[in-house]
mmCIF file of C-alpha atoms in Angstrom:
data_model
loop_
_atom_site.group_PDB
_atom_site.id
_atom_site.type_symbol
_atom_site.label_atom_id
_atom_site.label_comp_id
_atom_site.label_asym_id
_atom_site.label_seq_id
_atom_site.Cartn_x
_atom_site.Cartn_y
_atom_site.Cartn_z
ATOM 1 C CA MET D 2 -29.954 6.783 37.807
ATOM 2 C CA ALA D 3 -30.503 4.502 34.846
ATOM 3 C CA ILE D 4 -32.952 5.708 32.248
ATOM 4 C CA GLU D 5 -34.977 3.235 30.221
ATOM 5 C CA ARG D 6 -37.915 3.486 27.838
ATOM 6 C CA ASN D 7 -41.195 1.847 28.820
ATOM 7 C CA ALA D 8 -43.552 0.051 26.424
ATOM 8 C CA ASP D 9 -45.078 3.427 25.518
ATOM 9 C CA GLY D 10 -41.671 4.871 24.583
ATOM 10 C CA VAL D 11 -41.640 7.234 27.571
ATOM 11 C CA ALA D 12 -38.328 7.654 29.428
ATOM 12 C CA GLU D 13 -38.476 6.182 32.916
ATOM 13 C CA SER D 14 -36.108 5.643 35.795
ATOM 14 C CA ARG D 15 -35.612 2.131 37.106
ATOM 15 C CA SER D 16 -38.308 2.835 39.675
ATOM 16 C CA GLY D 17 -40.806 3.305 36.827
ATOM 17 C CA ALA D 18 -41.118 7.053 37.302
ATOM 18 C CA ARG D 19 -41.452 9.052 34.072
ATOM 19 C CA MET D 20 -38.426 11.242 33.436
ATOM 20 C CA ARG D 21 -39.466 14.867 33.008
ATOM 21 C CA THR D 22 -37.664 17.236 30.681
ATOM 22 C CA LEU D 23 -35.980 20.320 32.140
ATOM 23 C CA PRO D 24 -38.741 22.639 30.821
ATOM 24 C CA GLU D 25 -41.374 20.303 32.341
ATOM 25 C CA GLN D 26 -39.593 20.414 35.705
ATOM 26 C CA ILE D 27 -39.438 24.210 35.606
ATOM 27 C CA ALA D 28 -43.080 24.489 34.498
ATOM 28 C CA ASP D 29 -44.196 22.096 37.250
ATOM 29 C CA ASP D 30 -42.291 24.032 39.934
ATOM 30 C CA LEU D 31 -43.604 27.374 38.708
ATOM 31 C CA GLY D 32 -47.122 25.972 38.333
ATOM 32 C CA VAL D 33 -47.180 24.911 41.970
ATOM 33 C CA ALA D 34 -45.856 28.322 43.044
ATOM 34 C CA ILE D 35 -48.468 30.100 40.911
ATOM 35 C CA ALA D 36 -51.285 27.920 42.228
ATOM 36 C CA ASP D 37 -50.383 28.529 45.854
ATOM 37 C CA GLY D 38 -49.958 32.265 45.231
ATOM 38 C CA THR D 39 -46.254 32.500 46.074
ATOM 39 C CA TYR D 40 -45.073 33.391 42.583
ATOM 40 C CA PHE D 41 -46.046 36.055 40.107
ATOM 41 C CA PHE D 42 -43.895 36.862 37.113
ATOM 42 C CA CYS D 43 -44.039 39.346 34.318
ATOM 43 C CA ASN D 44 -41.618 40.596 31.709
ATOM 44 C CA GLY D 45 -38.236 41.914 32.739
ATOM 45 C CA PRO D 46 -36.013 40.822 35.610
ATOM 46 C CA SER D 47 -38.389 38.159 36.975
ATOM 47 C CA THR D 48 -37.780 35.793 34.069
ATOM 48 C CA ALA D 49 -34.050 36.433 34.419
ATOM 49 C CA GLU D 50 -34.389 35.284 38.024
ATOM 50 C CA ILE D 51 -35.784 32.005 36.719
ATOM 51 C CA TYR D 52 -32.757 31.531 34.423
ATOM 52 C CA THR D 53 -30.474 32.134 37.363
ATOM 53 C CA ALA D 54 -32.421 30.029 39.853
ATOM 54 C CA TYR D 55 -32.378 26.984 37.577
ATOM 55 C CA GLY D 56 -28.964 27.644 36.069
ATOM 56 C CA VAL D 57 -30.329 27.362 32.540
ATOM 57 C CA SER D 58 -30.469 29.410 29.374
ATOM 58 C CA ARG D 59 -33.552 31.255 28.144
ATOM 59 C CA GLY D 60 -34.717 28.375 25.917
ATOM 60 C CA PRO D 61 -35.905 25.966 28.651
ATOM 61 C CA VAL D 62 -37.488 28.850 30.579
ATOM 62 C CA ARG D 63 -39.373 30.076 27.502
ATOM 63 C CA GLU D 64 -40.581 26.538 26.829
ATOM 64 C CA ALA D 65 -41.665 26.177 30.470
ATOM 65 C CA ILE D 66 -43.613 29.448 30.258
ATOM 66 C CA ARG D 67 -45.296 28.241 27.069
ATOM 67 C CA MET D 68 -46.264 25.047 28.916
ATOM 68 C CA LEU D 69 -47.764 27.169 31.697
ATOM 69 C CA ALA D 70 -49.718 29.078 29.053
ATOM 70 C CA GLN D 71 -51.041 25.790 27.616
ATOM 71 C CA ARG D 72 -52.118 24.815 31.118
ATOM 72 C CA GLY D 73 -54.015 28.071 31.531
ATOM 73 C CA LEU D 74 -51.694 29.464 34.204
ATOM 74 C CA ALA D 75 -49.913 32.150 32.191
ATOM 75 C CA VAL D 76 -50.065 34.091 28.979
ATOM 76 C CA PHE D 77 -47.002 34.766 26.846
ATOM 77 C CA TYR D 78 -46.797 37.836 24.628
ATOM 78 C CA PRO D 79 -43.889 37.893 22.165
ATOM 79 C CA ARG D 80 -41.575 40.857 22.810
ATOM 80 C CA ARG D 81 -43.586 41.762 25.946
ATOM 81 C CA GLY D 82 -43.026 38.837 28.285
ATOM 82 C CA ALA D 83 -45.051 36.388 30.281
ATOM 83 C CA PHE D 84 -47.795 37.150 32.759
ATOM 84 C CA VAL D 85 -49.434 34.922 35.337
ATOM 85 C CA LEU D 86 -53.178 34.649 34.931
ATOM 86 C CA GLU D 87 -55.165 35.266 38.054
ATOM 87 C CA LEU D 88 -56.556 31.972 39.279
ATOM 88 C CA SER D 89 -60.129 31.989 40.452
ATOM 89 C CA LEU D 90 -62.106 29.079 41.823
ATOM 90 C CA ASP D 91 -64.314 29.178 38.715
ATOM 91 C CA GLY D 92 -61.228 29.066 36.475
ATOM 92 C CA VAL D 93 -59.799 26.071 38.306
ATOM 93 C CA VAL D 94 -63.146 24.273 38.159
ATOM 94 C CA ASP D 95 -63.344 25.002 34.428
ATOM 95 C CA ILE D 96 -59.871 23.517 33.854
ATOM 96 C CA PHE D 97 -60.753 20.365 35.789
ATOM 97 C CA ASN D 98 -64.119 19.990 34.043
ATOM 98 C CA THR D 99 -62.470 20.310 30.638
ATOM 99 C CA ARG D 100 -59.860 17.752 31.613
ATOM 100 C CA ALA D 101 -62.552 15.375 32.908
ATOM 101 C CA VAL D 102 -64.438 15.475 29.609
ATOM 102 C CA LEU D 103 -61.257 14.888 27.578
ATOM 103 C CA LEU D 104 -60.164 12.066 29.865
ATOM 104 C CA GLY D 105 -63.605 10.442 29.715
ATOM 105 C CA LEU D 106 -63.459 10.383 25.928
ATOM 106 C CA ALA D 107 -59.893 9.038 25.987
ATOM 107 C CA ALA D 108 -60.941 6.309 28.458
ATOM 108 C CA ARG D 109 -63.777 5.291 26.149
ATOM 109 C CA TYR D 110 -61.362 5.013 23.219
ATOM 110 C CA PHE D 111 -58.811 3.240 25.429
ATOM 111 C CA ALA D 112 -61.371 0.623 26.476
ATOM 112 C CA THR D 113 -62.004 -0.416 22.890
ATOM 113 C CA MET D 114 -58.678 0.260 21.171
ATOM 114 C CA ALA D 115 -55.793 -0.205 23.622
ATOM 115 C CA PRO D 116 -53.747 -3.413 23.486
ATOM 116 C CA PRO D 117 -53.924 -5.860 26.411
ATOM 117 C CA ALA D 118 -50.478 -4.799 27.649
ATOM 118 C CA ALA D 119 -51.733 -1.220 28.060
ATOM 119 C CA HIS D 120 -54.750 -2.487 30.001
ATOM 120 C CA ALA D 121 -52.372 -4.368 32.310
ATOM 121 C CA ARG D 122 -50.207 -1.233 32.837
ATOM 122 C CA LEU D 123 -53.323 0.796 33.621
ATOM 123 C CA ALA D 124 -54.548 -1.835 36.105
ATOM 124 C CA GLU D 125 -51.167 -1.645 37.882
ATOM 125 C CA ALA D 126 -51.272 2.161 37.959
ATOM 126 C CA LEU D 127 -54.825 2.155 39.325
ATOM 127 C CA GLU D 128 -53.856 -0.344 42.026
ATOM 128 C CA ILE D 129 -51.052 2.002 43.130
ATOM 129 C CA LEU D 130 -53.529 4.910 43.200
ATOM 130 C CA ARG D 131 -56.003 2.858 45.245
ATOM 131 C CA ALA D 132 -53.311 1.948 47.782
ATOM 132 C CA LEU D 133 -52.109 5.549 48.034
ATOM 133 C CA GLY D 134 -55.667 6.826 48.455
ATOM 134 C CA GLU D 135 -56.302 4.405 51.308
ATOM 135 C CA ALA D 136 -53.056 5.275 53.131
ATOM 136 C CA GLU D 137 -53.490 7.591 56.103
ATOM 137 C CA ASP D 138 -50.225 9.376 55.316
ATOM 138 C CA CYS D 139 -50.772 9.687 51.576
ATOM 139 C CA ASP D 140 -48.416 12.239 50.032
ATOM 140 C CA PRO D 141 -50.551 14.458 47.758
ATOM 141 C CA ILE D 142 -47.620 15.078 45.398
ATOM 142 C CA GLU D 143 -46.995 11.337 45.002
ATOM 143 C CA PHE D 144 -50.733 10.767 44.475
ATOM 144 C CA ALA D 145 -50.859 13.498 41.806
ATOM 145 C CA PHE D 146 -47.791 12.015 40.092
ATOM 146 C CA GLU D 147 -49.333 8.529 40.016
ATOM 147 C CA ASN D 148 -52.620 9.985 38.779
ATOM 148 C CA GLY D 149 -50.714 11.672 35.953
ATOM 149 C CA ARG D 150 -49.067 8.346 35.156
ATOM 150 C CA ALA D 151 -52.461 6.648 34.799
ATOM 151 C CA VAL D 152 -53.737 9.478 32.598
ATOM 152 C CA ARG D 153 -50.637 9.189 30.391
ATOM 153 C CA ILE D 154 -51.233 5.460 29.945
ATOM 154 C CA ILE D 155 -54.792 6.166 28.821
ATOM 155 C CA SER D 156 -53.764 9.110 26.677
ATOM 156 C CA LEU D 157 -50.908 7.337 24.908
ATOM 157 C CA ASN D 158 -53.061 4.297 24.135
ATOM 158 C CA CYS D 159 -56.432 5.851 23.289
ATOM 159 C CA GLY D 160 -55.775 5.713 19.553
ATOM 160 C CA SER D 161 -56.337 9.440 18.958
ATOM 161 C CA GLU D 162 -53.249 11.604 18.505
ATOM 162 C CA SER D 163 -55.253 14.836 18.749
ATOM 163 C CA LEU D 164 -56.884 13.738 21.995
ATOM 164 C CA HIS D 165 -53.479 12.658 23.312
ATOM 165 C CA GLN D 166 -52.047 16.105 22.488
ATOM 166 C CA LEU D 167 -54.947 17.902 24.194
ATOM 167 C CA LEU D 168 -54.551 15.791 27.321
ATOM 168 C CA SER D 169 -50.767 16.212 27.292
ATOM 169 C CA THR D 170 -51.144 19.943 27.826
ATOM 170 C CA GLN D 171 -53.597 19.379 30.685
ATOM 171 C CA VAL D 172 -52.030 16.417 32.544
ATOM 172 C CA GLU D 173 -49.061 18.236 34.086
ATOM 173 C CA ALA D 174 -51.132 21.225 35.109
#
């Protein structure tokens, strides 16, 4: 698979999909498992199982757990380990409401500050989302991925590095 950089400097495959780092892939997999209730980890052997399952060293796993903590799915205590936070409906709603406010502000900045090329990329991403949403057999994972792509376009081109950083921790959640 050939890897190229898009106009935003983000690594992409030839199909236009953003290339995720190994820690992002691990965090995404674990995040899905946490959200659907099939995975609970704490300090000790459970994190070692992650190293083994992914065939990686501790570094990428630690970074993935830190990403989960930034997303509100886990808490990491140095020298004690990582613990999954119990997800409640109120907690999930709070995460989405926070993300909506941040994204609304980023969209406002994007509308006034982003270059025309970024507007064109966003229009393309939104057209893909519209088509997926109208499809009877829409794959929710593909829809979520494309939604994340549109958010990244807005985030990277909103003109606010701090807002971009805040959204970056929320987008992959």
